Coordinates of C-alpha atoms and ligand atoms in Angstrom, one line a residue:
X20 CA 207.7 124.8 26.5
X21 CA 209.1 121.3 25.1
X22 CA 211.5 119.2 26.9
X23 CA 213.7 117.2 24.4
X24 CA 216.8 115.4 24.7
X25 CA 219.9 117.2 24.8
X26 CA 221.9 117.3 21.4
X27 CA 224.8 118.5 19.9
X28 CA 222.9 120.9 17.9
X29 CA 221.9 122.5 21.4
X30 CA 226.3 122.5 22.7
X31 CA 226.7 126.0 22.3
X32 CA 223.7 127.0 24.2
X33 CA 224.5 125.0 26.6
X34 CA 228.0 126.2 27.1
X35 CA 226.6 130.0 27.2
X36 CA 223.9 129.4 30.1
X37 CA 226.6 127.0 32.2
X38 CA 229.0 130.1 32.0
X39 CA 226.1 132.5 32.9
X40 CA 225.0 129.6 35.8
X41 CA 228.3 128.7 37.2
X42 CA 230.3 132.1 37.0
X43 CA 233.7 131.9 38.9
X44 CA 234.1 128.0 38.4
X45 CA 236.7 126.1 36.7
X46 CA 234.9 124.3 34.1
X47 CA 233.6 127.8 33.3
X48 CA 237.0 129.8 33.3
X49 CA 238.0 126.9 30.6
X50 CA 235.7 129.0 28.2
X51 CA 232.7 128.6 25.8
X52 CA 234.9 126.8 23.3
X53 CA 236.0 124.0 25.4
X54 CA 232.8 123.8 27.1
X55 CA 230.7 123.3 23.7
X56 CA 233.3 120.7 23.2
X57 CA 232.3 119.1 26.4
X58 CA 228.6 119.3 25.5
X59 CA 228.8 118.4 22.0
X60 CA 230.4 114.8 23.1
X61 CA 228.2 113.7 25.7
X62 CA 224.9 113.4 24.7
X63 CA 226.2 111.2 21.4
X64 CA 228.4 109.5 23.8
X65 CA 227.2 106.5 25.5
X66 CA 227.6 107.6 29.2
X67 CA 226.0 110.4 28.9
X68 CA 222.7 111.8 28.4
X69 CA 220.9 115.2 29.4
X70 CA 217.5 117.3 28.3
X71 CA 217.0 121.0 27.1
X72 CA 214.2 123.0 27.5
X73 CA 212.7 124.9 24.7
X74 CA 210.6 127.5 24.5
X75 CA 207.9 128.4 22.3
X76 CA 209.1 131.0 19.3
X77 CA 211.3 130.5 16.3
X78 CA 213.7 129.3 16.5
X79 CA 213.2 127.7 19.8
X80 CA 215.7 128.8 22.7
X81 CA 217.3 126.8 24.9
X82 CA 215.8 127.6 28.0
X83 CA 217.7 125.4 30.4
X84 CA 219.7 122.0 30.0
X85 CA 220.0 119.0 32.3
X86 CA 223.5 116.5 32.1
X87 CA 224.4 113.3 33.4
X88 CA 226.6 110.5 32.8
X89 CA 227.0 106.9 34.0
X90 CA 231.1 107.5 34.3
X91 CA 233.0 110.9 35.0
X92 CA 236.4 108.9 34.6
X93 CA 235.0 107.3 31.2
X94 CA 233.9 111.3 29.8
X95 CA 237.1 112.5 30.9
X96 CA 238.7 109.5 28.8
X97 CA 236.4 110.0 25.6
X98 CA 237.4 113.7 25.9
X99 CA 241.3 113.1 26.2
X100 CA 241.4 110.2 23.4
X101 CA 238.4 110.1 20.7
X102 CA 237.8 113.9 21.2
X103 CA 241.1 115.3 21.4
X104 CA 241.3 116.6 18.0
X105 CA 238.6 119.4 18.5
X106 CA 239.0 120.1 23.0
X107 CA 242.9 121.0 22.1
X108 CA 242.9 123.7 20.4
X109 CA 240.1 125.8 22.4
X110 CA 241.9 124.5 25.6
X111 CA 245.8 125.5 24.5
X112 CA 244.4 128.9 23.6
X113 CA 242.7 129.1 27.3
X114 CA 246.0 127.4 28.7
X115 CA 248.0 130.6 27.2
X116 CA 246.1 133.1 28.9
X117 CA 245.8 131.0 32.1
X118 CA 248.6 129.2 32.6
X119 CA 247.1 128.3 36.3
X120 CA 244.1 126.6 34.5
X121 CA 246.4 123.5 33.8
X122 CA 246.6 122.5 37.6
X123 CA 243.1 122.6 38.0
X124 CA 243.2 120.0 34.9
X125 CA 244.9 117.8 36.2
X126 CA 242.9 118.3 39.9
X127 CA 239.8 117.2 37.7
X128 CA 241.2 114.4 36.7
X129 CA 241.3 113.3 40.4
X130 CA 237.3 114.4 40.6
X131 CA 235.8 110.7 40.3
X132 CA 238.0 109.8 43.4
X133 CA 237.2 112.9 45.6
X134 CA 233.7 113.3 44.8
X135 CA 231.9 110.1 45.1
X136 CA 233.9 107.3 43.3
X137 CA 233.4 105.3 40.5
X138 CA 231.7 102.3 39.7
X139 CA 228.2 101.0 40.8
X140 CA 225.3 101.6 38.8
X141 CA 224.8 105.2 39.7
X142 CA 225.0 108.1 37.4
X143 CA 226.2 111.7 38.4
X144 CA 224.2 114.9 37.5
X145 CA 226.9 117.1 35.9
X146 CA 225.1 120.5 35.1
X147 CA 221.5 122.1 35.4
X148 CA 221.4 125.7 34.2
X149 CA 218.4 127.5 33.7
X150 CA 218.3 131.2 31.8
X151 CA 218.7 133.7 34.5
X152 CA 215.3 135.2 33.1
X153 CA 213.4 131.9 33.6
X154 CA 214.4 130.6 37.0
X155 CA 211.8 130.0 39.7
X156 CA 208.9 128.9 37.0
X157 CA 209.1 125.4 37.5
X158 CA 211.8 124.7 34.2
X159 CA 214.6 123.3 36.6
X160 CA 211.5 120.9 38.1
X161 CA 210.7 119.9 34.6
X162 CA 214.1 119.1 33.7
X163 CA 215.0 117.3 37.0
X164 CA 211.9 115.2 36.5
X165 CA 213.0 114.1 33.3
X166 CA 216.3 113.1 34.0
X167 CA 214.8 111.2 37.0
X168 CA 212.2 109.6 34.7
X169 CA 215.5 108.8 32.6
X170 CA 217.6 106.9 34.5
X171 CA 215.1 104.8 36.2
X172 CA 214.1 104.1 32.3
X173 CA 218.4 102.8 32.2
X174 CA 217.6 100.9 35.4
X175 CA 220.1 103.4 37.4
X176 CA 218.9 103.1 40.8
X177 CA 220.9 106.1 42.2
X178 CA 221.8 109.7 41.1
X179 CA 224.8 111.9 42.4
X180 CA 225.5 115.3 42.4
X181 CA 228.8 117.5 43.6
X182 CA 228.0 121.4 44.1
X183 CA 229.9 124.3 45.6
X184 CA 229.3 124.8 49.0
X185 CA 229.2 128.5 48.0
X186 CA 225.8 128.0 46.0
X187 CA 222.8 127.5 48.8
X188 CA 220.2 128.4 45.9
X189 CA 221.8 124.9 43.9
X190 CA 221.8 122.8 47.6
X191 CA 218.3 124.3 47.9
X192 CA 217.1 123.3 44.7
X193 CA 218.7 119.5 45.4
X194 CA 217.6 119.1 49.0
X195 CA 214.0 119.7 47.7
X196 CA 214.2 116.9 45.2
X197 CA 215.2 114.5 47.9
X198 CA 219.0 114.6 47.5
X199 CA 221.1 113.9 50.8
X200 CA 224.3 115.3 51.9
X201 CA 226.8 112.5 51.3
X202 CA 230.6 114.2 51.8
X203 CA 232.1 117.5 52.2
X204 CA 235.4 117.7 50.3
X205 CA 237.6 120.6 48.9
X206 CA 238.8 120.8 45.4
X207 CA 240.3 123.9 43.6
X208 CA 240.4 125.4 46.9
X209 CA 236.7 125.4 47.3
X210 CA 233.8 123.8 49.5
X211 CA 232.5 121.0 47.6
X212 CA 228.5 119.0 48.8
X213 CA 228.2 115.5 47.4
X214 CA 224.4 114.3 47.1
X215 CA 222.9 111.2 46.5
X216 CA 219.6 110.6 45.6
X217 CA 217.3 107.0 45.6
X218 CA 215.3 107.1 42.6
X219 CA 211.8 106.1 42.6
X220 CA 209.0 107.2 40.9
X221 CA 207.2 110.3 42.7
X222 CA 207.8 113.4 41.1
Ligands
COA11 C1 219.2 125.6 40.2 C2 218.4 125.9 38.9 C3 218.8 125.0 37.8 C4 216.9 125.7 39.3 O1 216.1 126.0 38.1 P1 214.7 126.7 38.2 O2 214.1 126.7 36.9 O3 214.9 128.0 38.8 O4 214.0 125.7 39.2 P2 212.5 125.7 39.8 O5 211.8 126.9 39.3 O6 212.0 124.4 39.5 O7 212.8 125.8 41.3 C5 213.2 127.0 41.8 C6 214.1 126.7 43.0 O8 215.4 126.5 42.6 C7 216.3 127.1 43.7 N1 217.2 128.1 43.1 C8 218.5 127.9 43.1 N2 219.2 128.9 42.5 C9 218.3 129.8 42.1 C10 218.3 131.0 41.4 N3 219.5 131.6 41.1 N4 217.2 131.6 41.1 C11 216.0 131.1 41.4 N5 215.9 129.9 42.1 C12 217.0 129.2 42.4 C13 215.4 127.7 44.7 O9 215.2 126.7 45.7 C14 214.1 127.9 44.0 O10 213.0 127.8 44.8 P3 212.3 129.2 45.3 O11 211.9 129.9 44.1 O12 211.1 128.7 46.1 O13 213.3 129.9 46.1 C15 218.5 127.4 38.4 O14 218.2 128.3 39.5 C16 219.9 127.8 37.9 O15 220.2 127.7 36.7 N6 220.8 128.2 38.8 C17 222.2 128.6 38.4 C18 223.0 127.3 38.0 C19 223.2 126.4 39.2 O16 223.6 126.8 40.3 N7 223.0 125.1 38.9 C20 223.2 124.0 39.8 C21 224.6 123.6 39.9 S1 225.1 122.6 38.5

C-alpha cells in the first residue's frame, strides 16, 4: 500500500467511499456528483490538502482518503464563486428531488460558526473514509499519520474535527489519536462532537 497525496484524479473515488462511510448525512444525500465536485476543488485549492491510500494491483484503488483544510468559510467561498460553473448543475438536479436539501445548504453555511470558528492557525479534518473491506488494518492510522506529519510540515499547530455524535466507531478512532472533546452542538437536527487536537510529533 502507497500513501500519496490526494488529487483530483482520485474525486470520484473519493466521493464513492464518503457516501459508503458517512451514509444518512447531508453532505452525502447531496450525491456523488456534487461530492466529486467538492473533492476535485480542494486538493488544487490552496486551503486544502488530503492523502489517499492505494493499494497494490492495477490500476491502484483508492483504499481510503484523508481531507483537511486551513478554512471551511474559504472552501465554501471557492465552491460558491470560482467553482460554481461545475457544483450547479449536480446540486440543482439534487435540489429537484430534495427540495429540503436547500435548508441544510444554507445551515452549512453557518458550519464554521457552530463548529469551532474560524481563524487561527488551525486546520479542520473534513473526511477520513476507509473501504468498508479494509477497516481495522491500520489504513485509517496511516492516513491520520500523514496528515499529522502534514500540517506540522505547514507549521499548523492544531487540528479540528466535527463528527456525529451518532458515530462512536469515528469518536473512537479520534480519541485514540489524542483528539479532545471541545463542544457539543446540533446541526441538521443531529448531535455534533467538536475535537481538537495539539500536534506534535509522536505517531
Ligand atoms: C474511522 C475510519 C476512517 C478508521 O479507519 P481504519 O482503517 O478502520 O482505522 P484503523 O485500522 O487505523 O483503526 C481502527 C479503529 O478505527 C475505529 N473505527 C471506527 N469506525 C470503524 C469501523 N466502521 N470499522 C472498524 N473500525 C472502526 C475503531 O476504533 C477501530 O479500532 P478497533 O479495530 O480496535 O475497534 C474507518 O473506520 C471508516 O472509514 N469509518 C467510516 C467513516 C467515518 O465514520 N469516518 C469518520 C468521520 S469523517
Amino acid at each position: 500500500m502507497l500513501i500519496a497525496p490526494l488529487g483530483p484524479a482520485h474525486a470520484a473515488a473519493a466521493a464513492r467511499l464518503h457516501i459508503l462511510g458517512q451514509p444518512g448525512t447531508f453532505l452525502t444525500s447531496l450525491g456523488p456528483d456534487v461530492l466529486a465536485v467538492l473533492y476535485r476543488t480542494l486538493p488544487v485549492w490552496q486551503g486544502g490538502f488530503g492523502f489517499v491510500a492505494l493499494g497494490a494491483s492495477e490500476p491502484a484503488p483508492v483504499l481510503g482518503f484523508v481531507s483537511a483544510t486551513t478554512s471551511v468559510g474559504g472552501l465554501f467561498v471557492e465552491m460558491g464563486t470560482r467553482r460554481l460553473g461545475q457544483l450547479l448543475p449536480p446540486l440543482l438536479a439534487t435540489y429537484a428531488h430534495h427540495p429540503g436539501l436547500i435548508l441544510r445548504s444554507m445551515q452549512t453555511v453557518l458550519y464554521p460558526l457552530l463548529s469551532h470558528g474560524e481563524g487561527g492557525a488551525e486546520a479542520e479534518l473534513l473526511s477520513i473514509m476507509v473501504e468498508p473491506a479494509e477497516r481495522s488494518r491500520g489504513v485509517g492510522a496511516l492516513l491520520m499519520q500523514a496528515l499529522v506529519y502534514e500540517c506540522l510540515h505547514r507549521g499548523i499547530p492544531t487540528l479540528t474535527v466535527t463528527v456525529d455524535a451518532a458515530n462512536p466507531g469515528a469518536r473512537r478512532f479520534y480519541a485514540r489519536y489524542g483528539f479532545e472533546l471541545e463542544k457539543e452542538f446540533r446541526m441538521y437536527g443531529r448531535g455534533m462532537c467538536s475535537y481538537r487536537r495539539r500536534l506534535e510529533i509522536r505517531d
